Tab-separated table of C-alpha atoms in Angstrom:
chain	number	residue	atom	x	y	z
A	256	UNK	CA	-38.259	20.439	13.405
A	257	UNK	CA	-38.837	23.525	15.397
A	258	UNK	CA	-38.396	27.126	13.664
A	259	UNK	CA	-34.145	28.561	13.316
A	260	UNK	CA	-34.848	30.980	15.870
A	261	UNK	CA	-37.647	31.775	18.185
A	262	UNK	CA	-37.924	35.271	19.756
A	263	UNK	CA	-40.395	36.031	22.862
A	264	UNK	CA	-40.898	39.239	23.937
A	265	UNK	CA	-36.779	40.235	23.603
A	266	UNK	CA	-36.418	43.842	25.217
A	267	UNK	CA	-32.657	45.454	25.784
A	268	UNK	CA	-32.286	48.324	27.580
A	269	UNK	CA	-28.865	50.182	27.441
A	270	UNK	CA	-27.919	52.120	30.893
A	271	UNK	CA	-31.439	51.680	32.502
A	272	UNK	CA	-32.945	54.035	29.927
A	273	UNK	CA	-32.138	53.685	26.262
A	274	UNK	CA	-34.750	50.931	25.330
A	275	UNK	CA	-32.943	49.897	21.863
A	276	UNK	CA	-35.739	46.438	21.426
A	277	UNK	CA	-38.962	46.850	22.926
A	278	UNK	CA	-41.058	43.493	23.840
A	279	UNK	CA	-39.930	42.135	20.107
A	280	UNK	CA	-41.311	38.922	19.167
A	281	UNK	CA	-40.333	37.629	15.601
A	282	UNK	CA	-39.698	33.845	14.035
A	283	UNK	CA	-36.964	33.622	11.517
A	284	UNK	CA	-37.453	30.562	9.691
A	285	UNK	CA	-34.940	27.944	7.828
A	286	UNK	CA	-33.999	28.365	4.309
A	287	UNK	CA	-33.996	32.008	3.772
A	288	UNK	CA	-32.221	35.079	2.995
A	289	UNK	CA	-34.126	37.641	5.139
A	290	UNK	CA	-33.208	41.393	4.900
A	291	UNK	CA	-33.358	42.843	8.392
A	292	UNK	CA	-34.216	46.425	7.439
A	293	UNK	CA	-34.864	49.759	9.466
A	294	UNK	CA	-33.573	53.268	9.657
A	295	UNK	CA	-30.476	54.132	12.027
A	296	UNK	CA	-31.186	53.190	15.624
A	297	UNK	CA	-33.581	50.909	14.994
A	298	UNK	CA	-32.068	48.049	16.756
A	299	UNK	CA	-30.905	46.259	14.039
A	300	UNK	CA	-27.274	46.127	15.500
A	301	UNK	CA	-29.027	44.795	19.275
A	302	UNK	CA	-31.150	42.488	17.584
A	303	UNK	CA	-28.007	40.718	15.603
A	304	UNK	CA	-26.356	40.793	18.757
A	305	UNK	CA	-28.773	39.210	20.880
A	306	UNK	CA	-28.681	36.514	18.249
A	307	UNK	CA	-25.034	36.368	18.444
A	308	UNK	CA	-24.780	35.909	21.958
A	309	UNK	CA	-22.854	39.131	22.577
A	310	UNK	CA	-25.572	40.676	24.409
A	311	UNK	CA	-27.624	39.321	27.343
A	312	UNK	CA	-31.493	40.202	26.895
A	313	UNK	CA	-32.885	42.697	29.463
A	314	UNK	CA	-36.372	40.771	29.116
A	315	UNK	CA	-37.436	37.702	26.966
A	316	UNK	CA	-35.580	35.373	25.297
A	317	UNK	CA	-34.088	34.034	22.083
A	318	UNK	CA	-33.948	30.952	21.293
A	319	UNK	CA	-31.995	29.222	18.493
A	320	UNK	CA	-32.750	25.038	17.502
A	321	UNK	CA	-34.093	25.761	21.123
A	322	UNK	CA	-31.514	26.747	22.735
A	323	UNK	CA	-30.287	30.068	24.476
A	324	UNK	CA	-27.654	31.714	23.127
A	325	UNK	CA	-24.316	29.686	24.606
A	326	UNK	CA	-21.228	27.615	23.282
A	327	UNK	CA	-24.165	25.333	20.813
A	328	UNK	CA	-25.621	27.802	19.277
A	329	UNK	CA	-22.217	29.655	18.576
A	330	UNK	CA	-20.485	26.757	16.119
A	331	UNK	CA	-24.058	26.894	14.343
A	332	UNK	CA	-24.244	30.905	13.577
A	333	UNK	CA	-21.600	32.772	11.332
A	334	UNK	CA	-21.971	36.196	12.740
A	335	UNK	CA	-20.021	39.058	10.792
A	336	UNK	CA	-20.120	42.444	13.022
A	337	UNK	CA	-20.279	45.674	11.154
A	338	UNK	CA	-16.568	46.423	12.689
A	339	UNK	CA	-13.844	44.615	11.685
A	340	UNK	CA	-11.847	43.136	14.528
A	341	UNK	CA	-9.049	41.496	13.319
A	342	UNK	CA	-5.573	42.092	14.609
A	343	UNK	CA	-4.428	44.693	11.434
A	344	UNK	CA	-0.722	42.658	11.606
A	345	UNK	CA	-1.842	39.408	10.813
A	346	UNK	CA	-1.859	37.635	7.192
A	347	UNK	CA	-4.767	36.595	5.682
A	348	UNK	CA	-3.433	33.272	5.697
A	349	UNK	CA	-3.122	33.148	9.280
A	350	UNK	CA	-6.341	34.553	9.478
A	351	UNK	CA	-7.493	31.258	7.595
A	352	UNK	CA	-5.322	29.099	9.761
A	353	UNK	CA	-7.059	30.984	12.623
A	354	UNK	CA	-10.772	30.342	11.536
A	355	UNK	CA	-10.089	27.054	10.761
A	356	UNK	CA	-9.084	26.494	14.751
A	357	UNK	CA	-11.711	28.242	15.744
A	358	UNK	CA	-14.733	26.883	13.739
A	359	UNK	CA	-15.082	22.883	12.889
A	360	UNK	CA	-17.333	23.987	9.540
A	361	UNK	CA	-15.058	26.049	8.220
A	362	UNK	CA	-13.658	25.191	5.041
A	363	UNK	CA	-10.665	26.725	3.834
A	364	UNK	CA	-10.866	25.405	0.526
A	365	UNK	CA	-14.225	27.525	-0.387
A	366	UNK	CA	-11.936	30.790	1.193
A	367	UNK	CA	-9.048	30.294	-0.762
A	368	UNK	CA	-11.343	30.208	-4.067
A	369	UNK	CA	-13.523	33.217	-3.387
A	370	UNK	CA	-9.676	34.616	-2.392
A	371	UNK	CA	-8.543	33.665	-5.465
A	372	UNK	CA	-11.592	35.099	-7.543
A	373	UNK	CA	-11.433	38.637	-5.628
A	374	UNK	CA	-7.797	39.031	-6.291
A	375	UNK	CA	-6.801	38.950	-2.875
A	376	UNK	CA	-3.182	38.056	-1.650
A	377	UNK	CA	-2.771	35.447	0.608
A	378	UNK	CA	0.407	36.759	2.113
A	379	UNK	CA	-0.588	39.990	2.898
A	380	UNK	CA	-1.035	42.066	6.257
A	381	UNK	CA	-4.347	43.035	7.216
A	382	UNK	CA	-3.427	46.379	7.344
A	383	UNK	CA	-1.653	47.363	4.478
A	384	UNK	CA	-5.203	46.760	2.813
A	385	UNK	CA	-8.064	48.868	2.113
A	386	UNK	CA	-11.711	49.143	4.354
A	387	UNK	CA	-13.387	47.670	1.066
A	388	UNK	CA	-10.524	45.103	1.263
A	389	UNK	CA	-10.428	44.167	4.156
A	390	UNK	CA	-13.874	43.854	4.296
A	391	UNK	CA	-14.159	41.398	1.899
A	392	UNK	CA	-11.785	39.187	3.423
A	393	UNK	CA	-13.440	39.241	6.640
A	394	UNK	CA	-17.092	38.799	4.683
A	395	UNK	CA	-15.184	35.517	3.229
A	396	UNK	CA	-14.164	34.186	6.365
A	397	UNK	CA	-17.956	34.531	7.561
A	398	UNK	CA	-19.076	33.177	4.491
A	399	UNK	CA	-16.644	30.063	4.123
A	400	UNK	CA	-17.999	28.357	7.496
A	401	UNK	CA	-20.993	25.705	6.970
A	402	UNK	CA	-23.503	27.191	9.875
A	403	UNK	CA	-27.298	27.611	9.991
A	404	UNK	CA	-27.932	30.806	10.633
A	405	UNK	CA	-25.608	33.787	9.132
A	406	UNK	CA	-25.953	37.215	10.916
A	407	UNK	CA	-24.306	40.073	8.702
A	408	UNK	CA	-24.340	43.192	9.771
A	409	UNK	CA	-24.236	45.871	6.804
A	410	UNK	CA	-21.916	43.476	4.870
A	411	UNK	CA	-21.622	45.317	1.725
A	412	UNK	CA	-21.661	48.810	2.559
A	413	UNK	CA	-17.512	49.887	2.011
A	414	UNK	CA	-17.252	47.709	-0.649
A	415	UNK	CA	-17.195	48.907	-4.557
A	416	UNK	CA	-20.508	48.177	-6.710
A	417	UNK	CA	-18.954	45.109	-9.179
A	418	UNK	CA	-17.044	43.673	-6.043
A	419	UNK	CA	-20.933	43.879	-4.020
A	420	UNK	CA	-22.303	41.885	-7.566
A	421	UNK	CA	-19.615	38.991	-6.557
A	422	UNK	CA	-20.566	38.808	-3.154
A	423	UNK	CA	-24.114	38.512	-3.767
A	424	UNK	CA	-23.725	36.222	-6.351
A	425	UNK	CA	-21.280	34.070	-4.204
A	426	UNK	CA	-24.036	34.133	-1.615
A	427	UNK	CA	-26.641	33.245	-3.738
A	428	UNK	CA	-24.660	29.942	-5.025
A	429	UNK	CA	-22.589	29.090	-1.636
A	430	UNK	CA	-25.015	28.741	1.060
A	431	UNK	CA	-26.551	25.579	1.787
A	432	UNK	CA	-30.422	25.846	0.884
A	433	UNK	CA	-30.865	24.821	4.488
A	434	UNK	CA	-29.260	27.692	5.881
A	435	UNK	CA	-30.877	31.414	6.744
A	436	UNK	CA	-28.527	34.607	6.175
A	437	UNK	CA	-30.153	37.587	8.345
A	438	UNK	CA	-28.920	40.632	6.597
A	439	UNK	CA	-29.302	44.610	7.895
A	440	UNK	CA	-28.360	46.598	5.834
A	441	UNK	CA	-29.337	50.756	4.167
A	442	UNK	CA	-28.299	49.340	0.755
A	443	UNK	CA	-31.978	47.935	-0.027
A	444	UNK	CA	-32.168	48.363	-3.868
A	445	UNK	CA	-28.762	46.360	-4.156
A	446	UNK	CA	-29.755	43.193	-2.521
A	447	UNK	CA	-33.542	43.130	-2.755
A	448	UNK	CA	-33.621	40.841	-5.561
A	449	UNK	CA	-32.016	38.127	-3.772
A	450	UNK	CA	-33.894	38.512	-0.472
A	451	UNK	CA	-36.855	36.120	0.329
A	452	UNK	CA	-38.238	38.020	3.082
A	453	UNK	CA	-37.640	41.395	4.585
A	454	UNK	CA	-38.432	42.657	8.266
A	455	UNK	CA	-38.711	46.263	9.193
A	456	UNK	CA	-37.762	47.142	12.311
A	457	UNK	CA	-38.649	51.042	14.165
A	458	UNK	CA	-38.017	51.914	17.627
A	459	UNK	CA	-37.267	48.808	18.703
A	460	UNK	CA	-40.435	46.937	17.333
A	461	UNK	CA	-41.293	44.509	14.616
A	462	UNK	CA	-43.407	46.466	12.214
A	463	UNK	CA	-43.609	44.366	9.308
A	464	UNK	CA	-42.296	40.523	8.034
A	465	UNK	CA	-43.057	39.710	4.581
A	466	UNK	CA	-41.653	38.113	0.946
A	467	UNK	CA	-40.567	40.594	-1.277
A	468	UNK	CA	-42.825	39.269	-4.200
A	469	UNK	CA	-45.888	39.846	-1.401
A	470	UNK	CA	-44.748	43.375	-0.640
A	471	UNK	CA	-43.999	44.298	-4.495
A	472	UNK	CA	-47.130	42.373	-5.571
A	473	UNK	CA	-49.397	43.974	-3.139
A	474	UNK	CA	-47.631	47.436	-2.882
A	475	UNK	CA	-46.959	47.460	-7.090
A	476	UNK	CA	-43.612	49.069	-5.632
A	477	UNK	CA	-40.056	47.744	-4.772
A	478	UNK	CA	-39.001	47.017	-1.204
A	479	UNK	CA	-37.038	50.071	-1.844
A	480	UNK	CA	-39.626	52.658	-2.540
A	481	UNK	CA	-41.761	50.902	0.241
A	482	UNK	CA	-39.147	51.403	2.579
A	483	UNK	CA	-38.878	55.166	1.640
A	484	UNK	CA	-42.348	55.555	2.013
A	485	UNK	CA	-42.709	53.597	5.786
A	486	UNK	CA	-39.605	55.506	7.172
A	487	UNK	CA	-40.450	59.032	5.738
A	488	UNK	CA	-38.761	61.493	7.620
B	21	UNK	CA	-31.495	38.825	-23.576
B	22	UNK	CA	-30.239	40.434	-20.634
B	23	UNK	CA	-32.177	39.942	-16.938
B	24	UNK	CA	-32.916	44.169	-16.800
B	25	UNK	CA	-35.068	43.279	-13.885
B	26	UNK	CA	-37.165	46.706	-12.671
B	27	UNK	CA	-38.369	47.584	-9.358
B	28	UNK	CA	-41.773	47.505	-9.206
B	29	UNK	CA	-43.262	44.153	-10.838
B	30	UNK	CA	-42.813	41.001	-8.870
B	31	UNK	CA	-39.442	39.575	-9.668
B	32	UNK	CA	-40.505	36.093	-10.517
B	33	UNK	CA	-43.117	37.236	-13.231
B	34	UNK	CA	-39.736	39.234	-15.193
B	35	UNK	CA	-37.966	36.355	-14.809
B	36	UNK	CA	-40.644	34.134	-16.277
B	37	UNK	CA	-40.746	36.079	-18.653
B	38	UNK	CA	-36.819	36.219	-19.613
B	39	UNK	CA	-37.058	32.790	-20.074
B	40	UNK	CA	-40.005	32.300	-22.137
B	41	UNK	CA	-38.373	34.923	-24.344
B	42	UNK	CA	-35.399	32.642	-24.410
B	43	UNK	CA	-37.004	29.746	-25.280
B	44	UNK	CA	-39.147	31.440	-28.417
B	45	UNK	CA	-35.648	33.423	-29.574
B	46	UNK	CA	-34.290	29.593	-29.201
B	47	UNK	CA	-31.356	30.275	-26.771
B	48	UNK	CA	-33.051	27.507	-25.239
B	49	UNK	CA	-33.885	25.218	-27.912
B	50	UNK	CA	-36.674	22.697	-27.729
B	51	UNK	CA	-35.319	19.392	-25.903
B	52	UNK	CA	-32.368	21.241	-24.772
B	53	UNK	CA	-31.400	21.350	-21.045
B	54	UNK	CA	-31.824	24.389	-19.033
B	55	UNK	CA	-28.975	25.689	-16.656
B	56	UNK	CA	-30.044	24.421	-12.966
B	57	UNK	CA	-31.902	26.723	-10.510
B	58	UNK	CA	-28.578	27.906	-8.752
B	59	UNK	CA	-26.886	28.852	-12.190
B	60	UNK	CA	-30.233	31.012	-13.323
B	61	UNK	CA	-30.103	32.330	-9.691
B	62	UNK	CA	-26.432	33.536	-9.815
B	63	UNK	CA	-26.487	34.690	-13.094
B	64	UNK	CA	-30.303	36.809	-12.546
B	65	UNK	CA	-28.777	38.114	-9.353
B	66	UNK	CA	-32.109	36.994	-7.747
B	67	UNK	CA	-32.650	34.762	-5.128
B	68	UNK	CA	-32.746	30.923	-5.798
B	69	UNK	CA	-35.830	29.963	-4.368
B	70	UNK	CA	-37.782	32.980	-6.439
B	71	UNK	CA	-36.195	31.078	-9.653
B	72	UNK	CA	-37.720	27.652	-8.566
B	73	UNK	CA	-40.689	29.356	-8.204
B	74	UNK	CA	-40.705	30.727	-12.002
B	75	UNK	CA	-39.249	27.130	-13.386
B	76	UNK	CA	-42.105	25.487	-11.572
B	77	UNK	CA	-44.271	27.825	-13.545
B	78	UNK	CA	-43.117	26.820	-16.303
B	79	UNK	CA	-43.267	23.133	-15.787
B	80	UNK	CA	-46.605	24.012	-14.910
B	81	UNK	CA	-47.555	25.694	-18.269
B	82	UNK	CA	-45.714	22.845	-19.914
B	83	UNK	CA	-43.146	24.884	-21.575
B	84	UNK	CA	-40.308	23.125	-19.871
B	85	UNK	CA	-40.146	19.615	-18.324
B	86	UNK	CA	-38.491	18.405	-15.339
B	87	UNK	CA	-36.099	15.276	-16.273
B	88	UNK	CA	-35.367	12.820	-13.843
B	89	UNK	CA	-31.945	13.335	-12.049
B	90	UNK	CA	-31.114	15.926	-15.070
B	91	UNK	CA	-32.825	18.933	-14.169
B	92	UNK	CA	-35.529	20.488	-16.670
B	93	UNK	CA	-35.761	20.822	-20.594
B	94	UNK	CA	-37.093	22.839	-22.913
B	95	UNK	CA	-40.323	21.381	-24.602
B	96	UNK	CA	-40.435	19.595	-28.120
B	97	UNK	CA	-43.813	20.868	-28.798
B	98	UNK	CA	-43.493	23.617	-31.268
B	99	UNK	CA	-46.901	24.282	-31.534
B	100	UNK	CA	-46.646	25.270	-27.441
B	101	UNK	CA	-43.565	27.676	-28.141
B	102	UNK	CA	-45.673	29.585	-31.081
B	103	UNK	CA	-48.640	29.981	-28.952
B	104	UNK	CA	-46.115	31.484	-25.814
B	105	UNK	CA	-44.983	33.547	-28.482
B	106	UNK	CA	-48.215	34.691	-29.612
B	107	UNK	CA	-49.696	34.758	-25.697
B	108	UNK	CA	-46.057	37.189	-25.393
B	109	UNK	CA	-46.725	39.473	-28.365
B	110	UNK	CA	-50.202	40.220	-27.680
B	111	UNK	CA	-49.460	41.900	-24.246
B	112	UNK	CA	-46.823	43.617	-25.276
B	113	UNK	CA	-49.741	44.954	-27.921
B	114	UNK	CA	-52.162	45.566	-25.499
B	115	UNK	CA	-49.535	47.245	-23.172
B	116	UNK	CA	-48.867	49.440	-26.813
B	117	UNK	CA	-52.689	50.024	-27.231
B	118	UNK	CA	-52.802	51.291	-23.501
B	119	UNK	CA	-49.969	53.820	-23.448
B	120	UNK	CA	-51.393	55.318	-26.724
B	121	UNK	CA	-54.698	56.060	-25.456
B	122	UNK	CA	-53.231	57.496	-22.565
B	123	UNK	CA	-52.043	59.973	-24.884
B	124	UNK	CA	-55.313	60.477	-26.481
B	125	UNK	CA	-54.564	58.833	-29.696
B	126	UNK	CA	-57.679	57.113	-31.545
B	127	UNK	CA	-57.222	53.451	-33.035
B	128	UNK	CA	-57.139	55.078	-36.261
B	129	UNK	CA	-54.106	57.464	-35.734
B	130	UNK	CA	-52.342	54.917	-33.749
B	131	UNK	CA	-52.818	52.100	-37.111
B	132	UNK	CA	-52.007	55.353	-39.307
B	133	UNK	CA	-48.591	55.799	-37.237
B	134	UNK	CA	-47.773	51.909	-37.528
B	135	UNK	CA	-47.883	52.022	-40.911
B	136	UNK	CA	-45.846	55.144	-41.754
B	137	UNK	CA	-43.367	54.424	-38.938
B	138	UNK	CA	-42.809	50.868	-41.325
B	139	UNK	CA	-42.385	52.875	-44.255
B	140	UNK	CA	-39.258	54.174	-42.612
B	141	UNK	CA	-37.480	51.189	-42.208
């Protein structure tokens, strides 16, 4: 079987002169939970959207199972976008009912537990939660579907330290050992232990893919202080 | 025994070692089952496949064996458990012996301070 996703020399420009990836190639295999990891306007956001679909490539290509982005490769990825875009006067019920249409993998039984274990009512509005609420929910809905490939963008960063430990842990013991989650995120020290590999990203470039137990191994420092010392400013 | 993982050493060598320590304090006892890869994952906070990595260590070193269709148990040989815990207690000597001459103390003042820190307790 060929590699989860395949990217050839993927470039995005933004208004003919903000180059956000620059000629990035990168294979992100099946099985993992990568950390997708670089300072602010990296391209960390383009990259997850070029997976996604939501952007078209200015140059190269991404491919995922071989194919370009399109309606296939959309019911296999589980993409949670660092805004939430729900409409704020819906229930999270109907939000179920409404993932459910939407995505044939989704199962609403694994969303009503994790739910059920965050202490989050079923019957209310959207918006008379909080961010960290309502972030959760929406990290749950991503997180209930079956797919291959997960793409979260900065999934933990509004919500509260204990509530983050859940998450992490219901990552670690929900997703399907055949399955990759791509995760950017700032918060490195939090989720480095569960993370297989990292990539750092800068300017647009691939600068480094590695294991963590390589990098710590090798470096005789967390990801963490590695990072720090890559991306000094 | 808590996971207290730190930053800087590999992950799957502290959690190798959480278990052996397990195992010797008899959490684990000696043809008992182990919790599967995914429970030790969850619970560690730590990714699953670094866990398989440290149980197939240990399978390795014999200190647990994998049971057909029933995950992995603790070994029955005592005599491997006392040497882990003997392998276990001598680094965390030598580690001890280290740190003291780093600050400049002689194997004689360091056996002197052993002794008179025992008469305290």
């Amino acid at each position: 079987m060929s590699e989860l996703v395949q990217i050839h020399n993927l470039t995005k420009v933004y208004n003919k002169k903000k180059m956000a990836l620059d000629h990035m190639n990168l294979v992100i295999p099946r099985g993992r939970i990568i950390g997708l990891l670089g300072p602010n306007g990296s391209g960390k956001t383009t990259l997850i959207k070029l997976i996604s679909g939501l952007l078209v490539p200015t140059e190269g290509e991404v491919l995922i199972n071989g194919n370009k982005p399109g309606a296939v490769t959309k019911a296999q990825i589980s993409y949670l976008p660092e805004r939430t875009y729900f409409q704020s006067n819906m229930k999270v019920k109907e939000l179920i009912d409404y993932f459910a249409d939407f995505y044939g993998d989704f199962s609403r039984e694994r969303a009503k537990e994790l739910l059920r274990n965050l202490n989050i009512d079923e019957q209310a509005r959207l918006k008379t939660l909080s961010k960290g609420t309502k972030e959760k929910v929406q990290l749950i809905m991503v997180m209930s579907r079956n797919a291959q490939l997960f793409l979260l963008d900065e999934p933990i960063a509004g919500v509260d330290p204990a509530a983050r430990d859940y998450i992490l842990r219901t990552i670690i013991t929900n997703y399907n050992s055949n399955a990759t989650i791509l995760i950017s995120t700032h918060l490195i020290s939090d989720i480095e232990n569960i993370l297989d590999e990292v990539i750092f990203i800068r300017d647009g470039r691939m600068i480094l893919q590695d294991t963590v137990e390589n990098i710590r191994g090798q470096k005789g420092k967390s990801v963490d202080a590695y990072f720090r010392e890559v991306f000094v400013c | 025994m808590a996971w207290n993982l730190n930053s800087d050493r590999p992950i799957y060598a502290q959690i190798l070692e959480v278990i052996q320590i397990r195992i010797i304090a008899g959490v684990y006892k000696p043809g008992e089952k182990i919790p599967s890869v995914r429970e030790l994952a969850a619970e560690a906070g730590v990714n699953p496949n670094t866990m398989q990595k440290a149980l197939t260590e240990l399978e390795r070193s014999r200190l647990v064996m994998s049971v057909r269709t029933s995950g992995r148990m603790v070994t029955e040989d005592m005599e491997m458990i006392r040497q882990t815990r003997e392998h276990l207690a001598r680094e965390q000597v030598q580690e001890f012996i280290n740190r003291m001459k780093k600050l400049g103390f002689s194997r004689a003042e360091v056996l002197k301070l052993l002794e008179q820190e025992e008469g305290h307790e």
